[in-house]
Amino acid sequence: MEIPILNLSLAKDPTTRPQLLKDLYDATFNIGFVYIKNHSVPNFTIDNLTDFLPKLFDLPNSSKSTLSKINSPHFVGYNGYAEEKTLGKQDLREQFDFATELDVVYDENAQVEGGSGRDFSKLYWRLRGPNLWPDEGDLPGFRRVFEEYHDALSKLSFEFVELVEEAFGIPKDTFKDFFVPKQQVSNGQKSKSYLPPQHRIKLLKYPATSNPSGQGVGPHKDSSGWLTFLYQVGTEPGLEVLTKTNTWIPVPPIPGTFVVNFGNAFEAATEGAVRATVHKVKAPVERDRYSIPFFMGLPLDLRVSDIRACMPESVRRKRGEVEGDSKGEEVEISKFLDGRWDCLGESQLRKWIRSHEDVGRKWYVDEACIHVKSLPQRERKLGCPSRHPESFSQKDASPPKPNEMIKLFDLAILHSTKRV
Ligand SMILES: O=C(O)CCC(=O)C(=O)O
Ligand SMILES: [Fe+2]
C-alpha cells in the first residue's frame, strides 16, 4: 500500500473536482494520510523558513535556554534533545514550538457576560499567548519568514478542510463556523466572542544517530489540532504510518508536497469516518532530518459532542457500516467519545501538561490548587488519594510527583467551572 498523492489544482476545474474529492474521501477514510501537491503555499515561503532551520538549531545554548519552554505558560519555546518521551522511550529529536501569535485572554477573575460571553477563567485559556522569539540580532528576518509561513499554512488548512467537508457531505463551513460564526461575519461584524484559532507549529530536528533503531518520535496519533500539514525538509526518510493490517509503511519526503493527516478531535467528531492514523519517525543514521508539522487550531471551549451534533448522520454511521464490529477501532474512538475528553481545551491542556510536566508544575499548580480547593472534600479525595492537593502549594511541601500532578490537573480541569 502507498500513500496517495492528491493534486489540489484539480479542485479548480469543475470537471476534475469530483474525482479529486472521491480520491480524498478514499484516502481519508481508508488510510488517514495523504500527500498534497499543487497547493496554495508558494515555494519561496517554504524555502525561506527551511533555510533558517540549521541556524536556528545552531543557536548557542545560552539563547536556547532563554527560549526554553519552561519560560512560557503557553507551551511554546525550545526543548532539548531527547527531553520528551513517547510510550516511555526517549524521542531523539530537538524542537521549537510556536503558536499563532495571540494576546493573553486567560483571566482567573473573568466574569462571564450574559449568555454569549466566554468564561476566560477556565485554565485552558492560558494556552493562548505570545511566542518566545529568537533574538532578531541572532536570526535577522526569522520572525517575518516564520509568520509568512504560518499565514500561508493557515490559509491552506481552511481550503483543505473545505474539500474534506465536500468529500464527506458535511455542510460547507461547518469547521470554519466554529471560529467565525457565519451570520456575524456576513453583516460585516465579528462577534464579541470571536477568537482566531491558535494553530501550533513545531520546528523539528532529528540529528543523525549511530543507533539504527533509534526512535525519532514514537508511535502516536496527533492530539493537537484538527489536522496536521507536515513539511519534510530535504530527502531524509524516517516517517512511517501504521496501516489497518498492522504493517508500517514509509512516507518518504516528496518534493513540493505536504503530508496531511488528521488529529484525534477530527476522528472523534466524525465518529471515526475520518481516521486519525498512528505514525512514528525513525531517527536518521546518515544525515540530520528536519521537519515542520503545522497543527490546525481547535476552538478551545467547544465540545466534541457539539461538533458531532453538526455532522450528518451519514458521516457518523460510516465507520460502523463498513467495519461492522471490528472492535479495535471502536474502542479507540469511544475513548474520545468519553465525556471527560469532551471539551477540546481541557483535552489540549491535559496533553500539554502530560508531555511537559515541568511547565505544568511551574505555571499551573497554583491555579489548579485554587480550583481544587473549592471542591467538596469527597471529590478532592477521589482525585488525589495520596495527599491533599492543598499541600502542594504550601511553602515547605515537596513538589507534587508527576502522577499526583496529573491527578490534580485532571481534577482541577474537570471542575474548573466558576469559583464562588
Ligand atoms: O517529523 C515528522 O515527520 C512527524 C512528526 C510528528 O508526527 C509529530 O510531531 O506529531
Ligand atoms: Fe505526529
Coordinates of C-alpha atoms and ligand atoms in Angstrom, one line a residue:
M1 CA 0.0 0.0 0.0
E2 CA 1.2 3.5 -0.8
I3 CA 0.1 6.9 0.5
P4 CA -1.8 8.6 -2.4
I5 CA -0.7 12.0 -3.8
L6 CA -3.6 14.4 -4.4
N7 CA -3.2 17.1 -6.9
L8 CA -5.1 20.0 -5.4
S9 CA -5.2 22.0 -8.6
L10 CA -7.8 19.6 -9.8
A11 CA -10.2 21.2 -7.4
K12 CA -10.3 24.4 -9.5
D13 CA -11.8 22.7 -12.5
P14 CA -15.5 21.5 -12.2
T15 CA -14.8 18.6 -14.5
T16 CA -11.9 17.2 -12.4
R17 CA -13.1 18.2 -8.9
P18 CA -15.4 15.2 -8.4
Q19 CA -12.6 12.7 -8.9
L20 CA -10.3 14.6 -6.6
L21 CA -13.0 14.6 -3.9
K22 CA -13.5 10.9 -4.4
D23 CA -9.8 10.2 -4.0
L24 CA -9.6 12.4 -1.0
Y25 CA -12.6 10.6 0.6
D26 CA -11.0 7.2 -0.1
A27 CA -7.6 8.2 1.3
T28 CA -9.1 9.8 4.4
F29 CA -11.5 7.0 5.1
N30 CA -9.1 4.1 4.5
I31 CA -5.6 5.5 5.4
G32 CA -5.9 8.9 7.1
F33 CA -2.7 10.1 5.4
V34 CA -2.3 11.8 2.0
Y35 CA 0.3 13.8 0.2
I36 CA -0.9 17.0 -1.4
K37 CA 0.8 18.8 -4.3
N38 CA 0.0 22.0 -6.3
H39 CA -1.3 23.5 -3.1
S40 CA -1.5 27.3 -2.4
V41 CA 1.7 27.7 -0.4
P42 CA 4.5 29.4 -2.5
N43 CA 7.8 27.6 -2.7
F44 CA 9.7 30.6 -1.5
T45 CA 7.6 30.8 1.7
I46 CA 8.7 27.2 2.5
D47 CA 12.3 27.7 1.4
N48 CA 12.7 30.9 3.3
L49 CA 11.8 29.1 6.5
T50 CA 13.6 25.9 5.9
D51 CA 16.8 27.8 5.2
F52 CA 16.7 29.1 8.7
L53 CA 16.5 25.7 10.4
P54 CA 20.2 24.8 10.7
K55 CA 20.9 28.3 12.0
L56 CA 18.1 28.1 14.5
F57 CA 19.2 24.8 15.9
D58 CA 22.8 26.0 16.0
L59 CA 22.0 28.9 18.3
P60 CA 24.2 28.9 21.4
N61 CA 22.9 27.0 24.5
S62 CA 22.5 30.3 26.3
S63 CA 20.0 31.5 23.7
K64 CA 18.3 28.1 23.7
S65 CA 17.9 28.3 27.4
T66 CA 16.3 31.8 27.3
L67 CA 13.9 30.3 24.8
S68 CA 13.2 27.2 26.9
K69 CA 9.6 26.1 27.2
I70 CA 9.8 26.4 30.9
N71 CA 9.6 30.2 30.5
S72 CA 6.2 30.0 28.8
P73 CA 2.8 29.1 30.3
H74 CA 1.6 28.7 26.7
F75 CA 3.8 25.7 26.0
V76 CA 5.8 27.4 23.3
G77 CA 9.6 27.5 23.1
Y78 CA 12.6 25.2 23.0
N79 CA 13.0 21.6 24.1
G80 CA 16.4 20.0 24.1
Y81 CA 17.5 16.7 22.5
A82 CA 15.7 13.6 23.9
E83 CA 13.8 15.6 26.5
E84 CA 10.5 14.1 25.5
K85 CA 9.3 10.5 25.6
T86 CA 6.6 8.6 23.7
L87 CA 5.4 5.3 25.2
G88 CA 8.2 5.6 27.8
K89 CA 11.0 5.8 25.3
Q90 CA 13.1 8.9 24.6
D91 CA 12.4 10.7 21.3
L92 CA 15.7 11.5 19.7
R93 CA 14.8 15.0 18.5
E94 CA 15.1 18.7 19.4
Q95 CA 12.3 21.1 18.9
F96 CA 11.0 24.7 18.9
D97 CA 7.3 25.0 19.4
F98 CA 5.4 28.1 18.1
A99 CA 1.8 29.1 18.0
T100 CA -0.3 31.7 16.4
E101 CA 0.8 34.9 18.0
L102 CA -2.1 35.9 20.3
D103 CA -2.8 38.1 23.2
V104 CA -3.4 36.5 26.6
V105 CA -7.1 36.0 27.3
Y106 CA -6.9 33.9 30.5
D107 CA -8.1 35.9 33.5
E108 CA -8.7 34.0 36.7
N109 CA -11.3 36.6 37.8
A110 CA -13.1 36.8 34.5
Q111 CA -16.8 37.4 34.6
V112 CA -19.0 35.7 32.1
E113 CA -21.2 38.2 30.3
G114 CA -24.8 37.2 29.8
G115 CA -25.3 34.3 27.5
S116 CA -22.8 34.6 24.6
G117 CA -19.7 35.6 26.6
R118 CA -16.7 33.3 27.2
D119 CA -15.5 32.2 30.5
F120 CA -11.9 33.2 30.4
S121 CA -11.3 31.9 33.9
K122 CA -11.0 28.4 32.5
L123 CA -7.5 27.1 32.9
Y124 CA -7.2 26.0 29.3
W125 CA -7.5 29.6 28.0
R126 CA -4.0 30.1 29.4
L127 CA -2.7 28.0 26.4
R128 CA -3.1 31.2 24.3
G129 CA -0.4 33.8 24.4
P130 CA 2.7 35.1 22.7
N131 CA 5.6 33.1 21.3
L132 CA 9.2 33.1 22.6
W133 CA 11.0 34.6 19.6
P134 CA 14.7 34.2 19.0
D135 CA 16.6 37.5 19.2
E136 CA 16.3 39.4 15.9
G137 CA 20.0 40.1 16.1
D138 CA 20.8 36.4 16.2
L139 CA 18.5 35.4 13.3
P140 CA 17.6 38.5 11.3
G141 CA 14.3 38.1 9.4
F142 CA 13.3 34.8 11.1
R143 CA 10.1 36.1 12.7
R144 CA 8.9 37.7 9.4
V145 CA 9.6 34.5 7.4
F146 CA 8.0 32.3 10.1
E147 CA 4.8 34.4 10.2
E148 CA 4.5 34.3 6.4
Y149 CA 4.7 30.5 6.6
H150 CA 2.2 30.4 9.4
D151 CA -0.3 32.6 7.5
A152 CA 0.1 30.5 4.3
L153 CA -0.5 27.3 6.1
S154 CA -3.4 28.7 8.0
K155 CA -5.0 29.6 4.6
L156 CA -4.2 26.2 3.2
S157 CA -5.7 24.4 6.2
F158 CA -9.1 26.2 5.8
E159 CA -9.0 25.5 2.0
F160 CA -8.3 21.8 2.7
V161 CA -10.9 21.4 5.4
E162 CA -13.5 22.7 2.8
L163 CA -12.5 19.9 0.5
V164 CA -12.8 17.4 3.3
E165 CA -16.3 18.8 4.1
E166 CA -17.4 18.4 0.5
A167 CA -15.9 15.0 0.1
F168 CA -17.8 13.7 3.2
G169 CA -21.0 15.7 2.6
I170 CA -20.5 17.8 5.7
P171 CA -22.2 21.2 5.2
K172 CA -19.8 23.8 3.9
D173 CA -18.0 25.9 6.5
T174 CA -19.1 23.7 9.4
F175 CA -15.5 23.8 10.8
K176 CA -14.9 27.4 10.0
D177 CA -18.0 28.5 11.7
F178 CA -16.7 27.2 15.0
F179 CA -14.3 30.1 14.9
V180 CA -16.2 32.7 12.9
P181 CA -19.9 32.3 13.2
K182 CA -21.5 32.9 9.7
Q183 CA -24.1 35.5 10.4
Q184 CA -21.8 37.7 12.4
V185 CA -19.3 37.8 9.6
S186 CA -21.8 38.3 6.8
N187 CA -23.1 41.6 8.2
G188 CA -19.5 42.8 8.4
Q189 CA -19.1 42.4 12.1
K190 CA -17.3 39.8 14.1
S191 CA -19.0 38.5 17.2
K192 CA -17.8 39.7 20.5
S193 CA -16.8 36.2 21.4
Y194 CA -15.0 35.7 18.1
L195 CA -11.5 34.4 18.7
P196 CA -9.0 33.5 15.9
P197 CA -7.8 29.9 16.1
Q198 CA -4.5 29.1 17.8
H199 CA -2.5 27.0 15.3
R200 CA 0.7 25.2 16.5
I201 CA 3.9 24.8 14.5
K202 CA 6.8 22.6 15.5
L203 CA 10.3 23.1 14.0
L204 CA 12.0 19.8 14.4
K205 CA 15.5 18.5 14.1
Y206 CA 16.3 14.8 14.3
P207 CA 20.1 14.6 14.5
A208 CA 21.8 11.7 12.8
T209 CA 22.5 8.9 15.3
S210 CA 24.6 5.9 15.2
N211 CA 21.8 3.8 16.5
P212 CA 19.8 2.3 13.6
S213 CA 16.8 1.5 15.8
G214 CA 16.7 4.9 17.4
Q215 CA 13.2 6.5 18.0
G216 CA 12.9 9.9 16.4
V217 CA 9.3 10.1 17.7
G218 CA 7.4 7.0 18.9
P219 CA 4.1 5.7 17.6
H220 CA 1.3 8.2 18.2
K221 CA -1.9 9.8 16.9
D222 CA -1.8 13.6 16.6
S223 CA -3.7 15.2 19.5
S224 CA -3.0 18.8 18.7
G225 CA -5.4 20.4 16.3
W226 CA -8.0 19.3 13.7
L227 CA -5.4 18.2 11.2
T228 CA -1.7 18.3 10.5
F229 CA 0.2 19.6 7.5
L230 CA 3.7 18.2 7.6
Y231 CA 6.6 19.5 5.5
Q232 CA 9.5 17.1 5.3
V233 CA 12.7 19.1 4.5
G234 CA 15.2 17.6 2.1
T235 CA 15.4 13.9 1.3
E236 CA 16.0 12.2 4.6
P237 CA 13.3 9.4 5.2
G238 CA 12.0 8.2 8.6
L239 CA 8.3 8.9 8.8
E240 CA 6.2 5.7 8.8
V241 CA 2.4 5.1 9.1
L242 CA 0.6 2.1 10.6
T243 CA -1.9 0.5 8.3
K244 CA -5.1 -1.3 9.1
T245 CA -3.3 -4.6 8.6
N246 CA -0.8 -3.6 11.3
T247 CA 2.2 -3.0 9.0
W248 CA 4.3 0.1 8.9
I249 CA 4.7 1.8 5.5
P250 CA 7.2 4.5 4.8
V251 CA 6.1 8.1 3.9
P252 CA 9.3 9.5 2.4
P253 CA 9.7 13.2 1.5
I254 CA 8.4 14.1 -1.9
P255 CA 9.5 17.5 -3.2
G256 CA 6.7 20.1 -3.4
T257 CA 4.3 18.2 -1.2
F258 CA 2.9 18.3 2.3
V259 CA 1.8 15.2 4.1
V260 CA -1.7 15.7 5.6
N261 CA -3.2 13.6 8.5
F262 CA -6.0 14.0 10.9
G263 CA -6.0 14.5 14.7
N264 CA -7.9 12.7 17.4
A265 CA -10.5 15.5 17.6
F266 CA -11.5 15.2 13.9
E267 CA -11.7 11.4 14.3
A268 CA -13.9 11.8 17.4
A269 CA -16.1 14.5 15.8
T270 CA -16.8 12.3 12.8
E271 CA -17.1 9.1 14.9
G272 CA -14.3 7.6 13.1
A273 CA -15.3 8.3 9.5
V274 CA -12.1 10.4 9.2
R275 CA -9.2 8.4 10.6
A276 CA -6.5 9.6 13.0
T277 CA -3.7 7.3 12.0
V278 CA -0.8 6.1 14.1
H279 CA 2.6 7.2 12.8
K280 CA 6.2 7.4 14.0
V281 CA 9.6 8.6 12.9
K282 CA 12.8 6.6 12.9
A283 CA 15.9 8.5 13.9
P284 CA 18.1 9.1 10.8
V285 CA 21.5 7.5 10.6
E286 CA 23.2 9.3 7.7
R287 CA 22.1 13.0 7.8
D288 CA 20.2 15.2 10.2
R289 CA 16.5 15.3 9.3
Y290 CA 14.3 18.4 9.7
S291 CA 10.6 18.6 9.5
I292 CA 7.8 21.2 10.2
P293 CA 4.3 20.0 11.3
F294 CA 1.6 22.6 11.3
F295 CA -1.4 21.6 13.6
M296 CA -4.5 23.5 12.6
G297 CA -6.1 25.1 15.7
L298 CA -9.1 23.9 17.7
P299 CA -11.7 26.2 19.3
L300 CA -10.8 25.5 23.0
D301 CA -14.3 26.0 24.6
L302 CA -16.0 23.7 22.1
R303 CA -17.1 20.2 22.9
V304 CA -16.5 17.2 20.7
S305 CA -20.2 16.4 21.2
D306 CA -21.2 19.9 19.9
I307 CA -19.2 19.2 16.7
R308 CA -20.6 15.7 16.4
A309 CA -24.1 17.2 16.6
C310 CA -23.3 19.2 13.4
M311 CA -22.2 16.1 11.5
P312 CA -24.7 14.5 9.2
E313 CA -26.0 11.1 10.2
S314 CA -24.5 9.6 7.0
V315 CA -21.0 10.6 8.2
R316 CA -21.4 9.4 11.8
R317 CA -22.6 6.0 10.6
K318 CA -19.9 5.5 8.0
R319 CA -17.2 3.6 10.0
G320 CA -19.7 1.3 11.6
E321 CA -21.3 0.5 8.3
V322 CA -18.1 -0.5 6.7
E323 CA -16.2 -2.1 9.5
G324 CA -19.1 -3.6 11.4
D325 CA -17.8 -5.0 14.6
S326 CA -14.1 -4.5 14.2
K327 CA -13.7 -3.8 17.8
G328 CA -10.2 -2.3 17.9
E329 CA -11.2 0.8 16.0
E330 CA -14.3 1.3 18.1
V331 CA -12.5 1.1 21.4
E332 CA -10.1 3.7 20.3
I333 CA -12.8 6.1 19.1
S334 CA -15.0 5.5 22.1
K335 CA -12.2 6.7 24.4
F336 CA -12.6 10.1 22.8
L337 CA -16.4 9.9 23.0
D338 CA -16.0 9.7 26.8
G339 CA -17.4 12.8 28.4
R340 CA -14.2 13.5 30.2
W341 CA -12.4 14.2 27.0
D342 CA -15.2 16.2 25.5
C343 CA -14.1 19.8 26.0
L344 CA -11.3 20.4 23.4
G345 CA -9.5 23.0 25.6
E346 CA -9.4 20.5 28.5
S347 CA -8.0 17.7 26.4
Q348 CA -5.4 20.1 24.9
L349 CA -4.3 21.3 28.3
R350 CA -4.1 17.8 29.6
K351 CA -2.0 16.8 26.6
W352 CA 0.5 19.6 27.1
I353 CA 0.8 19.1 30.9
R354 CA 1.4 15.4 30.3
S355 CA 4.2 15.9 27.8
H356 CA 5.7 18.9 29.7
E357 CA 5.3 18.2 33.4
D358 CA 7.9 20.8 34.4
V359 CA 5.9 23.6 32.6
G360 CA 2.7 22.4 34.2
R361 CA 4.3 22.4 37.6
K362 CA 5.7 25.9 37.3
W363 CA 2.7 27.6 35.7
Y364 CA -0.4 25.7 36.6
V365 CA -0.1 24.2 40.0
D366 CA -1.2 27.3 42.0
E367 CA -4.2 27.8 39.8
A368 CA -5.1 24.2 39.8
C369 CA -5.0 24.2 43.6
I370 CA -7.4 27.1 43.8
H371 CA -9.8 25.2 41.6
V372 CA -9.4 22.0 43.6
K373 CA -9.7 23.8 47.0
S374 CA -13.2 24.8 46.1
L375 CA -14.3 21.2 45.6
P376 CA -16.2 19.2 48.1
Q377 CA -13.9 17.1 50.3
R378 CA -15.2 13.8 48.8
E379 CA -14.2 14.8 45.2
R380 CA -10.8 16.0 46.3
K381 CA -10.1 12.7 47.9
L382 CA -11.2 10.9 44.8
G383 CA -8.7 12.8 42.7
C384 CA -5.6 12.6 44.9
P385 CA -5.8 9.7 47.3
S386 CA -2.2 10.0 48.5
R387 CA -2.1 13.7 49.6
H388 CA -4.3 16.7 49.9
P389 CA -3.9 18.8 46.9
E390 CA -3.7 22.0 49.0
S391 CA -0.4 20.7 50.4
F392 CA 1.3 21.2 47.0
S393 CA 1.1 24.9 47.2
Q394 CA 2.4 25.1 50.8
K395 CA 5.9 26.5 51.1
D396 CA 7.7 23.7 52.7
A397 CA 5.9 20.9 50.9
S398 CA 7.7 18.7 48.5
P399 CA 6.6 19.4 44.9
P400 CA 3.9 17.1 43.5
K401 CA 5.1 13.9 41.8
P402 CA 4.2 13.6 38.2
N403 CA 1.4 11.2 38.9
E404 CA 0.0 13.4 41.7
M405 CA 0.2 16.4 39.5
I406 CA -1.7 14.8 36.6
K407 CA -4.4 13.7 39.0
L408 CA -4.5 17.2 40.4
F409 CA -4.9 18.7 37.0
D410 CA -7.5 16.2 35.9
L411 CA -9.5 17.2 38.9
A412 CA -8.9 20.9 38.5
I413 CA -9.6 20.9 34.8
L414 CA -12.7 18.8 35.1
H415 CA -14.1 21.0 37.8
S416 CA -12.9 24.4 36.7
T417 CA -16.3 25.9 36.5
K418 CA -16.7 29.3 38.0
R419 CA -15.5 29.5 41.5
V420 CA -17.7 31.1 44.1
Ligands
LIG1 O1 8.7 14.7 11.9 C1 7.8 14.1 11.3 O2 7.9 13.8 10.1 C2 6.5 13.9 12.0 C3 6.4 14.5 13.4 C4 5.1 14.1 14.1 O3 4.5 13.2 13.8 C5 4.7 15.0 15.2 O4 5.4 15.8 15.7 O5 3.5 14.8 15.6
FE2 FE 2.5 13.3 14.6

